[in-house]
Short mmCIF file of C-alpha atoms in Angstrom, two decimals:
data_model
loop_
_atom_site.label_atom_id
_atom_site.label_comp_id
_atom_site.label_asym_id
_atom_site.label_seq_id
_atom_site.Cartn_x
_atom_site.Cartn_y
_atom_site.Cartn_z
CA MET R 18 0.00 0.00 0.00
CA SER R 19 1.39 3.42 -0.96
CA PRO R 20 1.75 6.25 1.58
CA VAL R 21 -1.08 8.13 -0.16
CA GLN R 22 -3.41 5.12 0.10
CA GLU R 23 -2.57 4.73 3.79
CA GLN R 24 -3.52 8.37 4.49
CA MET R 25 -6.81 8.31 2.57
CA PRO R 26 -10.03 7.35 4.33
CA THR R 27 -11.88 4.35 2.92
CA ALA R 28 -14.88 6.42 1.80
CA ALA R 29 -15.39 10.14 1.38
CA ASP R 30 -18.18 11.96 3.14
CA ALA R 31 -21.08 12.32 0.66
CA GLN R 32 -21.47 16.08 1.23
CA ALA R 33 -17.74 16.71 0.89
CA PHE R 34 -17.78 14.76 -2.37
CA LYS R 35 -20.74 16.82 -3.69
CA ASP R 36 -18.97 20.04 -2.67
CA ALA R 37 -15.77 18.97 -4.44
CA MET R 38 -17.60 17.93 -7.63
CA ALA R 39 -19.41 21.29 -7.68
CA LEU R 40 -16.00 22.83 -8.45
CA LEU R 41 -15.56 20.63 -11.52
CA ALA R 42 -16.90 22.65 -14.47
CA ALA R 43 -18.71 20.48 -17.01
CA PRO R 44 -20.42 21.13 -20.33
CA VAL R 45 -24.22 20.93 -20.24
CA SER R 46 -26.20 18.68 -22.57
CA VAL R 47 -29.78 17.60 -22.92
CA VAL R 48 -29.97 13.88 -23.60
CA THR R 49 -33.10 12.73 -25.41
CA GLY R 50 -34.63 9.45 -26.49
CA LEU R 51 -37.81 7.50 -27.08
CA ASP R 52 -39.34 4.74 -24.97
CA THR R 53 -40.79 1.57 -26.48
CA THR R 54 -44.15 3.31 -27.08
CA GLY R 55 -42.54 6.25 -28.93
CA ARG R 56 -42.93 8.71 -26.04
CA ARG R 57 -40.20 11.37 -25.93
CA TRP R 58 -37.94 11.60 -22.88
CA GLY R 59 -35.08 13.90 -22.01
CA PHE R 60 -32.98 15.22 -19.17
CA THR R 61 -30.24 17.76 -18.53
CA ALA R 62 -26.85 16.13 -18.08
CA SER R 63 -23.45 17.39 -17.04
CA SER R 64 -21.97 13.90 -16.91
CA VAL R 65 -21.37 13.28 -20.61
CA THR R 66 -17.88 12.36 -21.74
CA SER R 67 -15.95 10.64 -24.48
CA VAL R 68 -14.76 7.20 -23.45
CA SER R 69 -12.99 5.75 -26.48
CA LEU R 70 -11.85 6.76 -29.95
CA ASP R 71 -11.59 3.24 -31.35
CA PRO R 72 -14.41 2.43 -31.36
CA PRO R 73 -15.94 5.86 -30.75
CA LEU R 74 -17.87 5.72 -27.45
CA VAL R 75 -19.64 8.33 -25.36
CA MET R 76 -20.84 7.88 -21.78
CA VAL R 77 -23.89 9.51 -20.21
CA GLY R 78 -24.60 9.22 -16.49
CA ILE R 79 -28.26 9.04 -15.44
CA ALA R 80 -29.48 8.83 -11.85
CA LEU R 81 -31.51 5.78 -10.92
CA ALA R 82 -34.00 8.19 -9.31
CA SER R 83 -34.47 10.18 -12.54
CA SER R 84 -37.96 10.22 -14.02
CA CYS R 85 -36.29 9.34 -17.35
CA HIS R 86 -34.20 6.47 -16.05
CA ALA R 87 -36.30 3.47 -17.11
CA ALA R 88 -37.01 4.86 -20.57
CA MET R 89 -33.43 5.92 -21.27
CA ALA R 90 -31.84 2.76 -19.87
CA GLN R 91 -34.02 0.63 -22.16
CA ALA R 92 -33.82 2.84 -25.25
CA GLY R 93 -31.68 1.50 -28.04
CA GLU R 94 -30.66 5.02 -29.08
CA PHE R 95 -30.23 8.48 -27.63
CA VAL R 96 -29.19 11.95 -28.74
CA VAL R 97 -26.69 14.15 -26.92
CA ASN R 98 -27.61 17.78 -27.59
CA LEU R 99 -24.63 19.88 -26.50
CA LEU R 100 -25.92 23.24 -25.33
CA GLY R 101 -24.61 26.75 -25.79
CA GLU R 102 -25.11 29.87 -23.73
CA ARG R 103 -28.44 30.67 -25.43
CA HIS R 104 -29.89 27.32 -24.29
CA ARG R 105 -29.98 28.10 -20.56
CA PRO R 106 -33.85 28.02 -20.51
CA VAL R 107 -33.79 24.60 -22.24
CA ALA R 108 -31.31 23.26 -19.69
CA GLN R 109 -33.43 24.57 -16.81
CA ARG R 110 -36.63 23.11 -18.26
CA PHE R 111 -35.12 19.66 -18.81
CA ALA R 112 -33.76 19.69 -15.24
CA THR R 113 -37.21 20.41 -13.78
CA ARG R 114 -39.43 17.59 -12.52
CA GLY R 115 -43.14 17.45 -13.28
CA VAL R 116 -43.17 19.64 -16.41
CA ASP R 117 -43.68 18.79 -20.07
CA ARG R 118 -40.09 19.28 -21.15
CA PHE R 119 -41.01 19.24 -24.84
CA ALA R 120 -43.97 21.67 -24.60
CA ALA R 121 -42.00 24.67 -25.93
CA GLY R 122 -41.82 23.02 -29.35
CA ASP R 123 -38.10 23.67 -29.81
CA PHE R 124 -37.23 20.01 -30.51
CA ASP R 125 -37.65 18.34 -33.91
CA ALA R 126 -37.94 14.65 -34.80
CA TRP R 127 -34.82 13.16 -36.40
CA GLU R 128 -35.67 11.80 -39.83
CA GLY R 129 -34.52 8.34 -40.82
CA GLY R 130 -35.01 5.49 -38.38
CA ALA R 131 -36.60 6.29 -35.04
CA ALA R 132 -37.80 9.90 -34.86
CA LEU R 133 -35.56 10.78 -31.92
CA PRO R 134 -36.08 14.29 -30.53
CA TYR R 135 -33.21 16.71 -31.12
CA LEU R 136 -32.57 20.42 -30.66
CA PRO R 137 -31.92 21.84 -34.15
CA ASP R 138 -29.69 24.70 -32.98
CA ALA R 139 -27.60 22.70 -30.48
CA LYS R 140 -23.86 23.30 -30.72
CA VAL R 141 -23.26 19.61 -31.37
CA LEU R 142 -25.60 16.67 -31.96
CA LEU R 143 -24.51 13.08 -31.33
CA ARG R 144 -27.04 10.43 -32.34
CA CYS R 145 -25.86 7.34 -30.49
CA ARG R 146 -26.74 3.66 -30.52
CA THR R 147 -26.72 2.27 -26.97
CA VAL R 148 -24.09 -0.47 -26.66
CA ASP R 149 -24.17 -1.03 -22.89
CA VAL R 150 -25.72 0.13 -19.64
CA ILE R 151 -23.48 -0.21 -16.59
CA ARG R 152 -24.64 0.23 -12.98
CA ALA R 153 -22.36 2.55 -11.02
CA GLY R 154 -23.62 3.34 -7.53
CA ASP R 155 -26.79 5.44 -7.71
CA HIS R 156 -26.42 5.98 -11.47
CA ASP R 157 -26.43 3.98 -14.67
CA LEU R 158 -23.82 4.77 -17.30
CA LEU R 159 -25.22 4.67 -20.82
CA LEU R 160 -22.50 3.81 -23.30
CA GLY R 161 -23.26 4.72 -26.88
CA THR R 162 -21.49 4.77 -30.18
CA PRO R 163 -22.18 7.89 -32.24
CA GLU R 164 -23.74 7.00 -35.57
CA HIS R 165 -24.32 10.60 -36.69
CA ILE R 166 -22.41 13.69 -35.59
CA TYR R 167 -23.39 17.25 -36.48
CA ILE R 168 -21.37 20.26 -35.43
CA ARG R 169 -23.62 23.27 -35.79
CA ASP R 170 -22.05 26.18 -33.94
CA GLU R 171 -18.42 25.99 -32.86
CA ALA R 172 -18.15 29.71 -32.11
CA ALA R 173 -21.08 30.07 -29.68
CA PRO R 174 -20.05 30.18 -26.02
CA PRO R 175 -20.73 26.90 -24.20
CA LEU R 176 -23.10 26.44 -21.30
CA LEU R 177 -21.33 25.00 -18.27
CA TRP R 178 -22.45 23.54 -14.94
CA TYR R 179 -20.28 24.92 -12.13
CA ARG R 180 -20.91 25.54 -8.42
CA ARG R 181 -24.42 24.07 -8.77
CA GLY R 182 -25.48 26.57 -11.43
CA PHE R 183 -25.37 27.33 -15.15
CA HIS R 184 -22.51 29.57 -16.30
CA THR R 185 -20.83 30.79 -19.46
CA PRO R 186 -17.07 31.29 -19.52
CA VAL R 187 -15.81 34.82 -20.09
CA PRO R 188 -13.91 34.93 -23.41
CA ALA R 189 -10.19 35.56 -23.12
CA VAL R 190 -9.10 39.05 -24.07
CA PRO R 191 -6.49 38.88 -26.86
CA GLY R 192 -3.07 39.97 -25.72
CA SER R 193 -3.72 39.61 -21.99
#
């Protein structure tokens, strides 16, 4: 056992862990899919990351307690809609329980195959085929391989989750 391992407690306090993770800035996405009846589902996610380049794999974390969990864990496909600064209201709506998240009419149905809901002006769209669902504590990790990738707006400022709120980074001033 290394000296670092000897000094570390066996498990971190849950609140201390939440406080530490609140300082980890993460891009904000809305992940969408369809259940077996064709009903649209979606949730705001800050735990989306690339996992592998060969084969290309993306991972999305979804809480077991999420209202979308059952539908998303069983869906064969999902869309990662990477949000920009202008999408703050979308992110807030998809993070709210008990509302019709699609009522605003800002999502379209993807043509070709299942009509998955997607946000037409998202910065990036990743249409993924689910390849595995892995239980990890109080979350499931959805692993998907992107089958279609659209980059719509590289220049728009990203929307980030930081300190338990939505933020946009301040652009760097040239020459400073």
